[in-house]
């Protein structure tokens, strides 16, 4: 049997609850306000004091204990626990978050029209700068890229140009994906290039020979001569046609612009020498080798050295006074013999030179003598 309730006291409690919660329902209903209203209403309904709140506290404490037990169990396997008690790998979660951030920076969430515009702008920047490759540091400062950054300022706040280029690997080629300043090229230019054939020439020729259609004319001395004559005749016909066309335009023979070979083929008389031209050249005989060179041990002896030796041998028997005159003569002869081995043109007047005893003590005496 339910306990008897005093209606007067119940009405009084409800009135108190209404007074305490007056105006709260008309405000923003936050969790704290609703919790307070619920508590007042429960008390007014005759619930024992602290009964409902105590149950909520016990339920929350039990949930917290369960979370602690789950966290302890997950830690045994190097796992973490979220707010709902679920286990997860923190390392894997971190990597997944980084991968998601890189995907966004590479333009994962871009609109298709914006993506195409950026791809086209990067390609044009590479083509205009250097199709052989542009460094990333240089590409970022190109006027086209700067214009794209200005036009799509909000987009470039979330994307990185290098990650965008690496993500579109079917459009762009990067020499070193791990480098922060790689060389960037358009993939179409890379695929269009033909790698050099490093095989031996014999192997290349044999491959091309095998690819030829059946039949053909074998190359022999006679066939090669006939082919060469045919080519030369075709060339001469082309030259003659050009000469006739030039003759019609200029009114002359049309020889202007022809090579020397073509001119000689056309008219060899243009290259005949004049009557007064020299037919041969004077030949100069070389000086006969000197017999004394054998005593030089392979070294060339000068004329001055020979004259000095001859002068020294002739003056060995002279007096001391004649040594000075001989030295002067030898110096004069040596200076005159530097350019030629012939004798001096004229005799030297020794009276023009004074001895040391005849020289004045003071140069000023020369003026007094005058």
Coordinates of C-alpha atoms in Angstrom, one line a residue:
X1 CA 0.0 0.0 0.0
X2 CA 1.4 3.4 -1.0
X3 CA 2.1 5.8 1.8
X4 CA -0.4 8.5 2.4
X5 CA 0.6 11.9 1.1
X6 CA -0.4 15.1 2.7
X7 CA -1.9 17.1 -0.2
X8 CA -1.4 20.5 1.5
X9 CA 2.3 19.8 2.1
X10 CA 2.7 18.5 -1.5
X11 CA 1.1 21.7 -2.9
X12 CA 3.3 23.8 -0.7
X13 CA 6.4 22.0 -2.0
X14 CA 5.3 22.4 -5.6
X15 CA 4.8 26.1 -5.0
X16 CA 8.3 26.4 -3.6
X17 CA 9.7 24.5 -6.6
X18 CA 7.9 26.8 -9.0
X19 CA 9.2 29.8 -7.2
X20 CA 12.8 28.5 -7.3
X21 CA 12.7 27.7 -11.0
X22 CA 10.7 30.8 -12.1
X23 CA 12.2 32.3 -15.3
X24 CA 14.8 29.6 -15.8
X25 CA 12.8 27.8 -18.5
X26 CA 12.7 31.0 -20.6
X27 CA 16.5 31.2 -20.7
X28 CA 19.0 29.2 -22.7
X29 CA 18.6 25.7 -21.4
X30 CA 22.1 24.6 -20.5
X31 CA 22.9 21.3 -18.8
X32 CA 23.5 23.0 -15.5
X33 CA 20.1 24.7 -15.6
X34 CA 18.3 21.6 -16.6
X35 CA 20.0 19.6 -13.9
X36 CA 19.1 22.2 -11.3
X37 CA 15.4 22.3 -12.4
X38 CA 15.3 18.5 -12.4
X39 CA 16.6 18.3 -8.9
X40 CA 14.1 20.9 -7.6
X41 CA 11.2 19.2 -9.3
X42 CA 12.2 15.8 -7.9
X43 CA 12.3 17.1 -4.4
X44 CA 9.0 18.8 -4.9
X45 CA 7.5 15.4 -6.1
X46 CA 8.3 13.9 -2.7
X47 CA 11.5 12.0 -3.6
X48 CA 13.7 11.4 -0.7
X49 CA 16.5 14.0 -0.2
X50 CA 19.6 13.1 -2.2
X51 CA 18.0 9.9 -3.6
X52 CA 18.1 10.7 -7.3
X53 CA 21.4 12.6 -7.1
X54 CA 23.0 9.8 -5.1
X55 CA 22.0 7.3 -7.8
X56 CA 23.5 9.5 -10.5
X57 CA 26.7 9.9 -8.5
X58 CA 27.0 6.2 -8.0
X59 CA 26.3 5.5 -11.7
X60 CA 29.0 8.0 -12.7
X61 CA 31.5 6.6 -10.3
X62 CA 30.9 3.1 -11.6
X63 CA 31.4 4.2 -15.1
X64 CA 34.6 5.9 -14.2
X65 CA 35.8 2.8 -12.5
X66 CA 35.1 0.8 -15.6
X67 CA 37.1 3.3 -17.7
X68 CA 40.0 2.9 -15.3
X69 CA 39.9 -0.9 -15.5
X70 CA 39.8 -0.7 -19.3
X71 CA 42.7 1.7 -19.4
X72 CA 44.8 -0.5 -17.1
X73 CA 44.0 -3.6 -19.3
X74 CA 44.8 -1.7 -22.5
X75 CA 48.1 -0.4 -21.2
X76 CA 49.3 -4.0 -20.9
X77 CA 49.3 -4.1 -24.7
X78 CA 50.7 -0.6 -25.2
X79 CA 47.3 0.7 -26.2
X80 CA 45.5 3.8 -25.1
X81 CA 41.8 4.3 -24.1
X82 CA 39.4 6.9 -25.3
X83 CA 36.6 8.6 -23.4
X84 CA 34.3 5.7 -24.2
X85 CA 36.7 3.0 -23.0
X86 CA 37.7 1.9 -26.5
X87 CA 41.3 0.8 -27.0
X88 CA 43.4 2.3 -29.8
X89 CA 47.0 2.5 -31.0
X90 CA 48.4 6.0 -30.3
X91 CA 51.2 5.6 -32.9
X92 CA 48.9 4.4 -35.6
X93 CA 46.4 7.2 -34.8
X94 CA 49.2 9.8 -34.9
X95 CA 50.4 8.5 -38.3
X96 CA 46.8 8.5 -39.6
X97 CA 46.3 12.1 -38.5
X98 CA 49.6 13.2 -40.2
X99 CA 48.7 11.4 -43.4
X100 CA 45.3 13.1 -43.4
X101 CA 47.0 16.5 -42.9
X102 CA 49.4 15.8 -45.7
X103 CA 46.6 14.8 -48.0
X104 CA 44.8 18.0 -47.3
X105 CA 48.1 20.0 -47.9
X106 CA 48.5 18.1 -51.2
X107 CA 45.1 19.3 -52.3
X108 CA 42.9 16.4 -51.5
X109 CA 39.8 18.5 -50.7
X110 CA 40.3 21.0 -53.6
X111 CA 37.5 21.6 -56.1
X112 CA 38.3 20.1 -59.5
X113 CA 38.3 23.4 -61.4
X114 CA 40.7 24.9 -58.9
X115 CA 42.9 21.8 -59.1
X116 CA 43.1 22.0 -62.9
X117 CA 43.9 25.7 -62.8
X118 CA 46.8 25.2 -60.4
X119 CA 48.2 22.3 -62.4
X120 CA 48.1 24.3 -65.6
X121 CA 49.7 27.3 -63.9
X122 CA 52.6 25.2 -62.6
X123 CA 53.1 23.6 -66.0
X124 CA 53.2 26.9 -67.8
X125 CA 55.7 28.2 -65.2
X126 CA 58.1 25.3 -65.9
X127 CA 57.8 25.6 -69.7
X128 CA 58.5 29.3 -69.6
X129 CA 61.4 29.1 -67.2
X130 CA 63.3 26.0 -68.4
X131 CA 61.6 22.8 -69.8
X132 CA 64.8 20.9 -68.8
X133 CA 63.9 21.4 -65.1
X134 CA 63.3 24.1 -62.5
X135 CA 64.3 24.1 -58.9
X136 CA 61.4 24.3 -56.4
X137 CA 62.9 27.5 -54.8
X138 CA 62.9 29.2 -58.2
X139 CA 59.4 27.9 -59.2
X140 CA 57.7 29.3 -56.1
X141 CA 58.7 32.9 -57.1
X142 CA 57.4 32.7 -60.7
X143 CA 54.9 35.4 -61.5
X144 CA 52.3 32.8 -62.6
X145 CA 52.5 31.1 -59.2
X146 CA 52.3 34.4 -57.4
X147 CA 49.2 35.3 -59.4
X148 CA 47.6 31.9 -58.4
X149 CA 48.5 32.5 -54.7
X150 CA 46.8 35.9 -54.9
X151 CA 43.7 34.6 -56.7
X152 CA 43.3 31.6 -54.4
X153 CA 44.6 33.0 -51.2
X154 CA 42.4 30.8 -49.0
X155 CA 43.3 27.6 -50.9
X156 CA 47.1 28.2 -50.5
X157 CA 46.6 28.6 -46.7
X158 CA 45.8 24.9 -46.6
X159 CA 48.0 23.4 -49.4
X160 CA 51.7 23.2 -49.9
X161 CA 53.1 23.6 -53.4
X162 CA 55.7 20.9 -53.1
X163 CA 53.2 18.3 -51.7
X164 CA 50.8 19.3 -54.4
X165 CA 53.4 18.6 -57.1
X166 CA 54.4 15.3 -55.6
X167 CA 50.8 14.2 -55.3
X168 CA 50.2 14.8 -59.0
X169 CA 53.1 12.5 -60.1
X170 CA 51.3 11.7 -63.4
X171 CA 51.7 15.3 -64.4
X172 CA 55.1 16.3 -62.9
X173 CA 58.4 14.6 -62.6
X174 CA 60.7 15.1 -59.5
X175 CA 64.3 14.1 -59.5
X176 CA 64.5 13.4 -55.7
X177 CA 61.2 13.0 -53.8
X178 CA 63.1 13.2 -50.5
X179 CA 64.7 16.5 -51.3
X180 CA 63.0 19.8 -50.1
X181 CA 64.3 21.6 -53.2
X182 CA 64.1 19.1 -56.0
X183 CA 64.3 19.6 -59.8
X184 CA 60.7 19.7 -61.2
X185 CA 59.8 18.9 -64.8
X186 CA 56.7 18.2 -66.8
X187 CA 56.2 14.5 -67.2
X188 CA 55.3 15.0 -70.9
X189 CA 58.7 16.5 -71.6
X190 CA 60.5 13.6 -69.8
X191 CA 58.6 11.0 -71.7
X192 CA 59.2 12.8 -75.0
X193 CA 63.0 12.5 -74.6
X194 CA 64.8 9.6 -76.2
X195 CA 67.5 8.0 -74.1
X196 CA 70.9 7.7 -75.9
X197 CA 71.6 4.2 -77.3
X198 CA 74.8 3.0 -75.6
X199 CA 75.0 -0.3 -77.6
X200 CA 77.9 -0.9 -80.0
X201 CA 77.5 0.5 -83.5
X202 CA 77.6 -2.9 -85.0
X203 CA 74.7 -4.1 -83.0
X204 CA 72.6 -1.0 -83.9
X205 CA 73.4 -1.4 -87.6
X206 CA 72.5 -5.1 -87.5
X207 CA 69.2 -4.3 -85.8
X208 CA 68.4 -1.7 -88.4
X209 CA 69.4 -4.0 -91.3
X210 CA 67.2 -6.7 -90.0
X211 CA 64.3 -4.2 -89.9
X212 CA 64.6 -3.4 -93.6
X213 CA 62.0 -4.9 -96.0
X214 CA 63.0 -7.8 -98.1
X215 CA 64.7 -7.2 -101.4
X216 CA 66.7 -4.0 -102.2
X217 CA 70.0 -3.5 -104.0
X218 CA 73.2 -4.8 -102.4
X219 CA 75.9 -2.1 -101.9
X220 CA 78.9 -2.8 -104.1
X221 CA 81.6 -0.7 -105.7
X222 CA 79.6 -0.3 -108.9
X223 CA 76.3 0.4 -107.3
X224 CA 77.8 3.0 -105.0
X225 CA 79.6 4.7 -107.9
X226 CA 76.3 4.9 -109.9
X227 CA 74.5 6.2 -106.8
X228 CA 77.1 8.9 -106.3
X229 CA 77.1 10.0 -109.9
X230 CA 73.3 10.2 -109.8
X231 CA 73.4 12.4 -106.6
X232 CA 76.0 14.6 -108.1
X233 CA 74.0 15.1 -111.3
X234 CA 70.9 16.0 -109.2
X235 CA 73.0 18.5 -107.2
X236 CA 74.4 20.1 -110.4
X237 CA 70.9 20.3 -111.9
X238 CA 69.7 22.1 -108.7
X239 CA 72.6 24.5 -108.9
X240 CA 72.0 25.2 -112.6
X241 CA 68.4 25.9 -111.9
X242 CA 69.3 28.4 -109.2
X243 CA 71.8 30.1 -111.5
X244 CA 69.3 30.5 -114.2
X245 CA 66.8 32.0 -111.8
X246 CA 69.4 34.4 -110.5
X247 CA 70.4 35.4 -114.0
X248 CA 66.8 36.2 -114.8
X249 CA 66.5 38.4 -111.7
X250 CA 69.9 40.2 -111.9
X251 CA 70.4 40.2 -115.7
X252 CA 73.9 38.7 -115.5
X253 CA 75.2 35.2 -115.5
X254 CA 73.7 34.4 -112.1
X255 CA 77.0 33.4 -110.5
X256 CA 76.4 35.4 -107.3
X257 CA 75.9 33.1 -104.4
X258 CA 77.5 30.0 -105.9
X259 CA 80.2 28.1 -104.1
X260 CA 83.8 27.8 -105.4
X261 CA 83.2 24.2 -106.3
X262 CA 80.1 25.0 -108.3
X263 CA 81.8 27.9 -110.0
X264 CA 84.7 25.6 -111.1
X265 CA 82.3 23.0 -112.3
X266 CA 80.3 25.6 -114.3
X267 CA 83.3 27.4 -115.9
X268 CA 86.9 26.3 -115.0
X269 CA 88.3 29.2 -117.0
X270 CA 87.3 31.6 -114.2
X271 CA 90.2 30.2 -112.2
X272 CA 93.0 30.5 -114.8
X273 CA 96.0 32.5 -113.5
X274 CA 97.1 35.8 -115.2
X275 CA 100.0 35.9 -117.6
X276 CA 102.2 37.9 -115.2
X277 CA 101.6 35.6 -112.2
X278 CA 104.6 33.9 -110.8
X279 CA 104.8 30.2 -111.7
X280 CA 107.4 29.2 -109.2
X281 CA 109.0 30.6 -106.0
X282 CA 112.6 31.4 -105.2
X283 CA 114.2 28.8 -103.1
X284 CA 116.7 29.9 -100.5
X285 CA 119.4 27.6 -99.5
X286 CA 120.0 27.2 -95.9
X287 CA 123.3 28.2 -94.4
X288 CA 125.7 25.3 -94.3
X289 CA 126.3 23.9 -90.8
X290 CA 129.4 25.1 -89.1
X291 CA 132.0 22.4 -88.4
X292 CA 132.8 24.0 -85.0
X293 CA 129.2 23.2 -83.8
X294 CA 130.3 19.6 -83.1
X295 CA 132.4 20.9 -80.2
X296 CA 129.5 22.8 -78.5
X297 CA 128.0 19.7 -76.9
X298 CA 124.7 20.3 -78.7
X299 CA 124.4 24.0 -77.7
X300 CA 124.4 26.9 -80.1
X301 CA 127.4 29.3 -79.8
X302 CA 126.9 33.0 -80.5
X303 CA 129.2 35.0 -82.8
X304 CA 130.0 37.4 -79.9
X305 CA 131.3 34.4 -77.8
X306 CA 133.6 33.3 -80.7
X307 CA 135.0 36.8 -81.2
X308 CA 135.6 37.0 -77.4
X309 CA 137.6 33.8 -77.5
X310 CA 139.6 34.9 -80.5
X311 CA 140.4 38.2 -78.9
X312 CA 141.5 36.5 -75.7
X313 CA 143.9 34.2 -77.4
X314 CA 145.6 37.0 -79.3
X315 CA 146.1 39.2 -76.2
X316 CA 147.8 36.6 -74.0
X317 CA 151.4 37.8 -74.9
X318 CA 150.7 41.6 -74.8
X319 CA 151.8 44.0 -72.0
X320 CA 149.4 45.2 -69.2
X321 CA 149.0 48.6 -70.9
X322 CA 147.7 46.9 -74.1
X323 CA 145.2 44.9 -72.2
X324 CA 142.9 47.8 -71.6
X325 CA 143.0 48.9 -75.3
X326 CA 142.3 45.3 -76.3
X327 CA 139.3 45.1 -74.0
X328 CA 137.9 48.2 -75.6
X329 CA 138.4 46.9 -79.0
X330 CA 136.9 43.6 -78.1
X331 CA 133.8 45.3 -76.6
X332 CA 133.3 47.3 -79.8
X333 CA 133.8 44.3 -82.0
X334 CA 131.4 42.3 -79.9
X335 CA 128.7 45.0 -80.1
X336 CA 129.1 45.2 -83.8
X337 CA 129.0 41.5 -84.3
X338 CA 125.7 40.8 -82.5
X339 CA 123.6 41.0 -85.6
X340 CA 126.0 39.5 -88.2
X341 CA 129.1 37.5 -88.5
X342 CA 130.6 39.7 -91.3
X343 CA 133.5 42.1 -90.7
X344 CA 133.0 45.7 -89.6
X345 CA 132.3 48.1 -92.4
X346 CA 135.0 50.7 -91.4
X347 CA 138.1 51.0 -89.2
X348 CA 137.9 52.5 -85.8
X349 CA 139.8 55.7 -85.1
X350 CA 141.5 55.1 -81.7
X351 CA 142.4 58.8 -81.3
X352 CA 138.8 59.6 -80.6
X353 CA 139.1 57.7 -77.3
X354 CA 141.2 59.1 -74.3
X355 CA 143.2 57.0 -71.9
X356 CA 142.5 57.2 -68.2
X357 CA 145.5 59.4 -67.6
X358 CA 144.2 62.0 -70.1
X359 CA 140.7 62.2 -68.5
X360 CA 140.2 65.5 -66.4
X361 CA 139.8 65.2 -62.7
X362 CA 136.8 67.4 -62.7
X363 CA 134.2 67.6 -65.4
X364 CA 134.0 71.4 -64.8
X365 CA 137.5 71.7 -66.3
X366 CA 136.0 70.9 -69.7
X367 CA 134.1 74.2 -69.6
X368 CA 137.3 76.2 -68.6
X369 CA 139.3 74.6 -71.5
X370 CA 136.6 75.8 -73.9

